[in-house]
């Protein structure tokens, strides 16, 4: 009963946040090709090496050490690199994660001219430390502590944030609930402009069908996402695995003007898993393509 009350408390605390505009947008970019292909409906699904970035409680469900790397060719020449490692231990799971977002070739001008004065670049960087543990056979909780750095030309800002999460397995086989509160903290000013962190609430459910469908397994997931001072989103996703080697994924996100549908696949071979995700954008923005590699050791 105590575990259920803790989970419900996180749900009720999370739902008190409302909507507006925030900075440090790279913290809102989905991590991992599997989660992205499933429409970022991953709060309750998170039980792999990328769970640190979706629900810090998810890493407690790992039964082996995992290393993960994602390369993201995002829109308009922006690249996003993510790497992390999770180390399950007797008293819980420990992890460290790195994220780098960068763009180069930004034209520099001090006033309107035909030719720029030169090119400048910008980058965003974060490092997080994760700890999670099971506090019962069906409930895990987790915590992230993050350092964040943003630099544009010669201007920079730094800050600290924390994430909290919980994941609960119901009595129904294959049914999970998840909740996370992310990016709760503050930063210094960037060129005298105060930056608001994208504090985010995630509430999710995932259901792995306990019986074979078309000779394979089928996972369904749904998330409600509220970013502080911004519009809320509802994400849905599905993963079908006709056999252990191959996983096919599709997802959809609401509340965005430029994106919605996503798709991808995964290949598992021994201790390695390769994932790919494709997210098309409208308004001639192009498409985002993510490649992820996860290794067990």
mmCIF file of C-alpha atoms in Angstrom:
data_model
loop_
_atom_site.group_PDB
_atom_site.id
_atom_site.type_symbol
_atom_site.label_atom_id
_atom_site.label_comp_id
_atom_site.label_asym_id
_atom_site.label_seq_id
_atom_site.Cartn_x
_atom_site.Cartn_y
_atom_site.Cartn_z
ATOM 1 C CA UNK A 1 0.000 0.000 0.000
ATOM 2 C CA UNK A 2 2.873 2.362 0.818
ATOM 3 C CA UNK A 3 4.368 1.812 -2.646
ATOM 4 C CA UNK A 4 1.062 2.572 -4.376
ATOM 5 C CA UNK A 5 0.630 5.755 -2.343
ATOM 6 C CA UNK A 6 4.135 6.945 -3.289
ATOM 7 C CA UNK A 7 3.380 6.367 -6.968
ATOM 8 C CA UNK A 8 0.026 8.157 -6.787
ATOM 9 C CA UNK A 9 1.657 11.069 -4.941
ATOM 10 C CA UNK A 10 4.107 11.554 -7.819
ATOM 11 C CA UNK A 11 1.206 11.481 -10.268
ATOM 12 C CA UNK A 12 -0.808 14.081 -8.362
ATOM 13 C CA UNK A 13 2.210 16.335 -7.770
ATOM 14 C CA UNK A 14 3.092 16.177 -11.472
ATOM 15 C CA UNK A 15 -0.373 17.124 -12.701
ATOM 16 C CA UNK A 16 -0.243 20.532 -11.003
ATOM 17 C CA UNK A 17 1.997 22.060 -13.691
ATOM 18 C CA UNK A 18 0.521 24.236 -16.438
ATOM 19 C CA UNK A 19 1.682 25.747 -19.838
ATOM 20 C CA UNK A 20 4.290 28.959 -21.810
ATOM 21 C CA UNK A 21 7.779 29.198 -23.328
ATOM 22 C CA UNK A 22 11.117 27.852 -22.163
ATOM 23 C CA UNK A 23 14.728 27.765 -23.325
ATOM 24 C CA UNK A 24 17.383 25.029 -23.589
ATOM 25 C CA UNK A 25 15.302 23.251 -26.204
ATOM 26 C CA UNK A 26 17.889 20.473 -26.586
ATOM 27 C CA UNK A 27 16.619 19.021 -23.283
ATOM 28 C CA UNK A 28 13.299 18.371 -25.049
ATOM 29 C CA UNK A 29 14.820 16.361 -27.915
ATOM 30 C CA UNK A 30 13.960 12.687 -27.563
ATOM 31 C CA UNK A 31 16.856 10.345 -26.790
ATOM 32 C CA UNK A 32 17.266 6.954 -28.424
ATOM 33 C CA UNK A 33 15.933 5.673 -31.731
ATOM 34 C CA UNK A 34 13.568 3.163 -30.117
ATOM 35 C CA UNK A 35 11.710 5.758 -28.035
ATOM 36 C CA UNK A 36 11.645 8.245 -30.919
ATOM 37 C CA UNK A 37 10.202 5.718 -33.369
ATOM 38 C CA UNK A 38 7.459 4.958 -30.815
ATOM 39 C CA UNK A 39 6.374 8.601 -30.750
ATOM 40 C CA UNK A 40 8.244 9.275 -27.488
ATOM 41 C CA UNK A 41 5.611 7.296 -25.568
ATOM 42 C CA UNK A 42 8.285 5.941 -23.273
ATOM 43 C CA UNK A 43 7.714 6.955 -19.643
ATOM 44 C CA UNK A 44 6.306 3.563 -18.643
ATOM 45 C CA UNK A 45 8.187 1.600 -21.323
ATOM 46 C CA UNK A 46 11.606 2.820 -20.142
ATOM 47 C CA UNK A 47 13.547 -0.220 -18.992
ATOM 48 C CA UNK A 48 16.651 -0.065 -21.187
ATOM 49 C CA UNK A 49 19.878 1.921 -21.432
ATOM 50 C CA UNK A 50 18.091 5.102 -22.560
ATOM 51 C CA UNK A 51 15.676 5.154 -19.607
ATOM 52 C CA UNK A 52 17.835 7.718 -17.757
ATOM 53 C CA UNK A 53 16.582 10.389 -20.165
ATOM 54 C CA UNK A 54 12.896 9.394 -20.023
ATOM 55 C CA UNK A 55 12.260 8.074 -16.538
ATOM 56 C CA UNK A 56 15.178 7.862 -14.084
ATOM 57 C CA UNK A 57 13.449 4.945 -12.327
ATOM 58 C CA UNK A 58 13.596 2.734 -15.426
ATOM 59 C CA UNK A 59 17.240 1.740 -15.039
ATOM 60 C CA UNK A 60 16.397 -0.196 -11.855
ATOM 61 C CA UNK A 61 14.807 -2.888 -14.048
ATOM 62 C CA UNK A 62 18.068 -3.635 -15.874
ATOM 63 C CA UNK A 63 19.657 -7.010 -15.140
ATOM 64 C CA UNK A 64 22.982 -6.336 -16.841
ATOM 65 C CA UNK A 65 25.343 -3.453 -17.512
ATOM 66 C CA UNK A 66 24.410 -1.403 -20.582
ATOM 67 C CA UNK A 67 26.194 1.151 -22.730
ATOM 68 C CA UNK A 68 24.293 3.309 -25.206
ATOM 69 C CA UNK A 69 25.160 5.766 -27.980
ATOM 70 C CA UNK A 70 22.797 7.745 -30.241
ATOM 71 C CA UNK A 71 23.642 9.941 -33.218
ATOM 72 C CA UNK A 72 20.829 12.263 -34.278
ATOM 73 C CA UNK A 73 20.892 14.169 -37.572
ATOM 74 C CA UNK A 74 18.299 16.714 -36.522
ATOM 75 C CA UNK A 75 16.790 19.525 -38.609
ATOM 76 C CA UNK A 76 18.560 22.549 -40.129
ATOM 77 C CA UNK A 77 22.086 21.180 -39.665
ATOM 78 C CA UNK A 78 21.748 20.553 -35.930
ATOM 79 C CA UNK A 79 23.430 17.402 -34.630
ATOM 80 C CA UNK A 80 22.724 15.698 -31.338
ATOM 81 C CA UNK A 81 24.982 13.102 -29.695
ATOM 82 C CA UNK A 82 24.083 11.089 -26.603
ATOM 83 C CA UNK A 83 26.081 8.502 -24.676
ATOM 84 C CA UNK A 84 25.465 6.842 -21.342
ATOM 85 C CA UNK A 85 26.222 3.802 -19.242
ATOM 86 C CA UNK A 86 24.117 2.059 -16.582
ATOM 87 C CA UNK A 87 25.588 -0.239 -13.942
ATOM 88 C CA UNK A 88 23.129 -2.350 -11.934
ATOM 89 C CA UNK A 89 24.354 -3.117 -8.415
ATOM 90 C CA UNK A 90 23.062 -4.804 -5.258
ATOM 91 C CA UNK A 91 21.760 -1.566 -3.749
ATOM 92 C CA UNK A 92 20.388 -0.126 -6.990
ATOM 93 C CA UNK A 93 21.486 1.001 -10.442
ATOM 94 C CA UNK A 94 24.035 3.750 -11.077
ATOM 95 C CA UNK A 95 24.494 5.586 -14.341
ATOM 96 C CA UNK A 96 26.072 8.520 -16.108
ATOM 97 C CA UNK A 97 24.811 10.214 -19.266
ATOM 98 C CA UNK A 98 26.197 12.820 -21.656
ATOM 99 C CA UNK A 99 24.354 14.906 -24.247
ATOM 100 C CA UNK A 100 25.872 17.313 -26.793
ATOM 101 C CA UNK A 101 23.843 19.468 -29.149
ATOM 102 C CA UNK A 102 25.722 21.581 -31.712
ATOM 103 C CA UNK A 103 25.287 23.744 -34.792
ATOM 104 C CA UNK A 104 27.956 25.512 -36.836
ATOM 105 C CA UNK A 105 28.014 27.922 -39.741
ATOM 106 C CA UNK A 106 25.778 30.561 -38.152
ATOM 107 C CA UNK A 107 26.389 33.838 -40.003
ATOM 108 C CA UNK A 108 27.578 36.671 -37.755
ATOM 109 C CA UNK A 109 26.395 40.232 -38.366
ATOM 110 C CA UNK A 110 26.297 43.354 -36.210
ATOM 111 C CA UNK A 111 24.062 45.173 -38.728
ATOM 112 C CA UNK A 112 22.383 44.423 -42.082
ATOM 113 C CA UNK A 113 25.028 43.589 -44.718
ATOM 114 C CA UNK A 114 25.281 41.495 -47.864
ATOM 115 C CA UNK A 115 28.257 39.600 -46.495
ATOM 116 C CA UNK A 116 28.502 38.295 -42.917
ATOM 117 C CA UNK A 117 31.467 39.169 -40.684
ATOM 118 C CA UNK A 118 32.116 35.456 -40.304
ATOM 119 C CA UNK A 119 30.659 32.249 -38.922
ATOM 120 C CA UNK A 120 29.957 31.360 -35.325
ATOM 121 C CA UNK A 121 28.784 28.183 -33.631
ATOM 122 C CA UNK A 122 26.604 27.214 -30.698
ATOM 123 C CA UNK A 123 26.500 24.198 -28.451
ATOM 124 C CA UNK A 124 24.525 22.774 -25.566
ATOM 125 C CA UNK A 125 25.955 20.203 -23.179
ATOM 126 C CA UNK A 126 24.632 18.275 -20.215
ATOM 127 C CA UNK A 127 25.947 15.555 -17.949
ATOM 128 C CA UNK A 128 23.744 13.624 -15.565
ATOM 129 C CA UNK A 129 24.260 11.172 -12.732
ATOM 130 C CA UNK A 130 21.535 8.603 -12.190
ATOM 131 C CA UNK A 131 20.544 6.428 -9.259
ATOM 132 C CA UNK A 132 17.528 4.141 -9.158
ATOM 133 C CA UNK A 133 16.400 1.171 -7.115
ATOM 134 C CA UNK A 134 13.543 -1.235 -6.580
ATOM 135 C CA UNK A 135 11.640 -0.532 -3.361
ATOM 136 C CA UNK A 136 9.445 -3.580 -3.793
ATOM 137 C CA UNK A 137 8.905 -6.315 -6.366
ATOM 138 C CA UNK A 138 6.755 -4.037 -8.552
ATOM 139 C CA UNK A 139 7.913 -0.461 -7.920
ATOM 140 C CA UNK A 140 11.109 1.434 -8.749
ATOM 141 C CA UNK A 141 12.093 5.030 -8.050
ATOM 142 C CA UNK A 142 14.941 7.063 -9.490
ATOM 143 C CA UNK A 143 16.788 10.369 -9.391
ATOM 144 C CA UNK A 144 18.965 12.299 -11.861
ATOM 145 C CA UNK A 145 21.259 15.205 -10.997
ATOM 146 C CA UNK A 146 22.275 17.276 -14.051
ATOM 147 C CA UNK A 147 24.790 19.954 -14.963
ATOM 148 C CA UNK A 148 23.833 22.001 -18.043
ATOM 149 C CA UNK A 149 25.963 24.330 -20.173
ATOM 150 C CA UNK A 150 24.927 26.470 -23.143
ATOM 151 C CA UNK A 151 27.231 28.618 -25.278
ATOM 152 C CA UNK A 152 26.427 30.836 -28.284
ATOM 153 C CA UNK A 153 29.467 32.621 -29.723
ATOM 154 C CA UNK A 154 31.052 34.246 -26.632
ATOM 155 C CA UNK A 155 27.937 34.173 -24.433
ATOM 156 C CA UNK A 156 27.309 31.258 -22.094
ATOM 157 C CA UNK A 157 24.995 30.082 -19.323
ATOM 158 C CA UNK A 158 25.177 27.232 -16.825
ATOM 159 C CA UNK A 159 22.745 25.573 -14.524
ATOM 160 C CA UNK A 160 21.761 22.566 -12.453
ATOM 161 C CA UNK A 161 18.608 20.466 -12.513
ATOM 162 C CA UNK A 162 17.154 17.271 -11.075
ATOM 163 C CA UNK A 163 14.757 14.627 -12.384
ATOM 164 C CA UNK A 164 12.517 12.310 -10.371
ATOM 165 C CA UNK A 165 10.731 9.205 -11.589
ATOM 166 C CA UNK A 166 8.760 6.096 -10.677
ATOM 167 C CA UNK A 167 7.745 2.959 -12.559
ATOM 168 C CA UNK A 168 5.137 0.514 -11.325
ATOM 169 C CA UNK A 169 4.101 -2.906 -12.597
ATOM 170 C CA UNK A 170 0.443 -3.673 -11.997
ATOM 171 C CA UNK A 171 -0.963 -7.076 -11.162
ATOM 172 C CA UNK A 172 -2.101 -7.446 -14.775
ATOM 173 C CA UNK A 173 0.771 -9.200 -16.601
ATOM 174 C CA UNK A 174 2.696 -6.842 -18.891
ATOM 175 C CA UNK A 175 0.990 -3.635 -17.703
ATOM 176 C CA UNK A 176 3.187 -0.777 -16.417
ATOM 177 C CA UNK A 177 2.641 2.808 -15.271
ATOM 178 C CA UNK A 178 5.331 5.493 -15.264
ATOM 179 C CA UNK A 179 5.707 9.052 -14.018
ATOM 180 C CA UNK A 180 8.590 11.519 -14.239
ATOM 181 C CA UNK A 181 9.293 15.130 -13.308
ATOM 182 C CA UNK A 182 12.252 16.461 -15.319
ATOM 183 C CA UNK A 183 14.465 19.556 -15.458
ATOM 184 C CA UNK A 184 13.566 21.028 -12.108
ATOM 185 C CA UNK A 185 16.260 23.650 -11.410
ATOM 186 C CA UNK A 186 17.712 26.966 -12.563
ATOM 187 C CA UNK A 187 20.428 28.507 -14.750
ATOM 188 C CA UNK A 188 22.482 31.648 -14.954
ATOM 189 C CA UNK A 189 21.545 34.343 -17.485
ATOM 190 C CA UNK A 190 22.636 34.212 -21.125
ATOM 191 C CA UNK A 191 23.633 37.711 -22.303
ATOM 192 C CA UNK A 192 21.575 39.169 -19.447
ATOM 193 C CA UNK A 193 18.570 37.096 -20.536
ATOM 194 C CA UNK A 194 17.188 34.708 -17.930
ATOM 195 C CA UNK A 195 16.616 31.184 -19.248
ATOM 196 C CA UNK A 196 13.694 29.091 -18.035
ATOM 197 C CA UNK A 197 14.382 25.373 -17.915
ATOM 198 C CA UNK A 198 11.847 23.169 -19.750
ATOM 199 C CA UNK A 199 10.417 21.587 -16.602
ATOM 200 C CA UNK A 200 8.490 18.583 -17.876
ATOM 201 C CA UNK A 201 5.899 16.223 -16.449
ATOM 202 C CA UNK A 202 5.475 12.789 -18.024
ATOM 203 C CA UNK A 203 2.704 10.327 -17.198
ATOM 204 C CA UNK A 204 2.576 7.075 -19.112
ATOM 205 C CA UNK A 205 1.249 3.558 -19.458
ATOM 206 C CA UNK A 206 2.618 0.591 -21.398
ATOM 207 C CA UNK A 207 1.106 -2.811 -22.086
ATOM 208 C CA UNK A 208 3.037 -5.773 -23.424
ATOM 209 C CA UNK A 209 0.401 -8.239 -24.607
ATOM 210 C CA UNK A 210 0.860 -11.479 -22.642
ATOM 211 C CA UNK A 211 -0.010 -13.637 -25.644
ATOM 212 C CA UNK A 212 1.296 -14.053 -29.178
ATOM 213 C CA UNK A 213 -0.147 -11.837 -31.926
ATOM 214 C CA UNK A 214 0.593 -12.812 -35.539
ATOM 215 C CA UNK A 215 3.267 -15.133 -34.136
ATOM 216 C CA UNK A 216 5.026 -12.234 -32.387
ATOM 217 C CA UNK A 217 4.922 -9.929 -29.357
ATOM 218 C CA UNK A 218 3.177 -6.550 -29.353
ATOM 219 C CA UNK A 219 3.792 -3.539 -27.108
ATOM 220 C CA UNK A 220 1.465 -0.529 -26.851
ATOM 221 C CA UNK A 221 2.355 2.691 -25.016
ATOM 222 C CA UNK A 222 0.819 6.097 -24.361
ATOM 223 C CA UNK A 223 2.144 9.242 -22.638
ATOM 224 C CA UNK A 224 0.752 12.554 -21.497
ATOM 225 C CA UNK A 225 3.506 15.201 -21.570
ATOM 226 C CA UNK A 226 3.258 18.698 -20.106
ATOM 227 C CA UNK A 227 6.177 21.099 -20.490
ATOM 228 C CA UNK A 228 5.968 24.029 -18.085
ATOM 229 C CA UNK A 229 4.511 27.122 -19.840
ATOM 230 C CA UNK A 230 4.021 25.228 -23.096
ATOM 231 C CA UNK A 231 1.331 23.202 -24.810
ATOM 232 C CA UNK A 232 0.672 19.678 -23.574
ATOM 233 C CA UNK A 233 1.177 16.635 -25.795
ATOM 234 C CA UNK A 234 -0.283 13.157 -26.069
ATOM 235 C CA UNK A 235 2.029 10.520 -27.503
ATOM 236 C CA UNK A 236 1.182 7.005 -28.605
ATOM 237 C CA UNK A 237 3.434 4.255 -29.910
ATOM 238 C CA UNK A 238 3.631 0.587 -30.703
ATOM 239 C CA UNK A 239 6.332 -2.026 -31.201
ATOM 240 C CA UNK A 240 5.781 -5.350 -32.954
ATOM 241 C CA UNK A 241 8.397 -8.099 -32.835
ATOM 242 C CA UNK A 242 7.636 -10.955 -35.255
ATOM 243 C CA UNK A 243 10.710 -12.748 -33.906
ATOM 244 C CA UNK A 244 13.490 -11.962 -31.439
ATOM 245 C CA UNK A 245 15.852 -10.463 -34.027
ATOM 246 C CA UNK A 246 13.535 -7.814 -35.491
ATOM 247 C CA UNK A 247 11.326 -5.091 -33.973
ATOM 248 C CA UNK A 248 9.068 -2.794 -36.007
ATOM 249 C CA UNK A 249 7.886 0.512 -34.493
ATOM 250 C CA UNK A 250 5.495 3.343 -35.189
ATOM 251 C CA UNK A 251 4.323 6.353 -33.181
ATOM 252 C CA UNK A 252 2.433 9.616 -33.239
ATOM 253 C CA UNK A 253 2.699 12.864 -31.230
ATOM 254 C CA UNK A 254 -0.058 15.465 -30.905
ATOM 255 C CA UNK A 255 0.280 19.194 -30.209
ATOM 256 C CA UNK A 256 3.125 19.910 -32.657
ATOM 257 C CA UNK A 257 2.677 21.978 -35.825
ATOM 258 C CA UNK A 258 5.674 20.548 -37.668
ATOM 259 C CA UNK A 259 5.771 16.876 -36.689
ATOM 260 C CA UNK A 260 3.501 14.007 -35.732
ATOM 261 C CA UNK A 261 4.241 10.609 -37.258
ATOM 262 C CA UNK A 262 7.406 8.590 -36.580
ATOM 263 C CA UNK A 263 8.604 5.106 -37.468
ATOM 264 C CA UNK A 264 11.620 2.854 -37.202
ATOM 265 C CA UNK A 265 12.983 -0.590 -36.525
ATOM 266 C CA UNK A 266 15.412 -2.440 -34.293
ATOM 267 C CA UNK A 267 17.787 -5.365 -34.779
ATOM 268 C CA UNK A 268 19.030 -7.465 -31.862
ATOM 269 C CA UNK A 269 22.051 -9.715 -32.166
ATOM 270 C CA UNK A 270 23.546 -11.407 -29.109
ATOM 271 C CA UNK A 271 24.627 -8.591 -26.767
ATOM 272 C CA UNK A 272 24.079 -5.770 -29.258
ATOM 273 C CA UNK A 273 20.990 -3.875 -30.348
ATOM 274 C CA UNK A 274 20.829 -1.495 -33.300
ATOM 275 C CA UNK A 275 17.881 0.933 -33.615
ATOM 276 C CA UNK A 276 16.822 3.399 -36.297
ATOM 277 C CA UNK A 277 14.131 6.105 -36.227
ATOM 278 C CA UNK A 278 12.762 8.436 -38.878
ATOM 279 C CA UNK A 279 10.752 11.576 -38.056
ATOM 280 C CA UNK A 280 9.542 13.742 -40.983
ATOM 281 C CA UNK A 281 8.938 17.477 -40.456
ATOM 282 C CA UNK A 282 6.673 19.768 -42.471
ATOM 283 C CA UNK A 283 7.379 23.347 -43.729
ATOM 284 C CA UNK A 284 10.434 22.132 -45.683
ATOM 285 C CA UNK A 285 12.360 21.496 -42.471
ATOM 286 C CA UNK A 286 13.438 18.066 -43.658
ATOM 287 C CA UNK A 287 13.540 14.995 -41.449
ATOM 288 C CA UNK A 288 15.311 13.750 -38.349
ATOM 289 C CA UNK A 289 17.132 10.424 -38.475
ATOM 290 C CA UNK A 290 18.461 8.709 -35.359
ATOM 291 C CA UNK A 291 20.833 5.782 -35.064
ATOM 292 C CA UNK A 292 21.324 4.074 -31.708
ATOM 293 C CA UNK A 293 23.579 1.283 -30.498
ATOM 294 C CA UNK A 294 23.108 -0.501 -27.172
ATOM 295 C CA UNK A 295 25.573 -3.059 -25.825
ATOM 296 C CA UNK A 296 25.316 -5.397 -22.827
ATOM 297 C CA UNK A 297 28.478 -6.300 -20.970
#
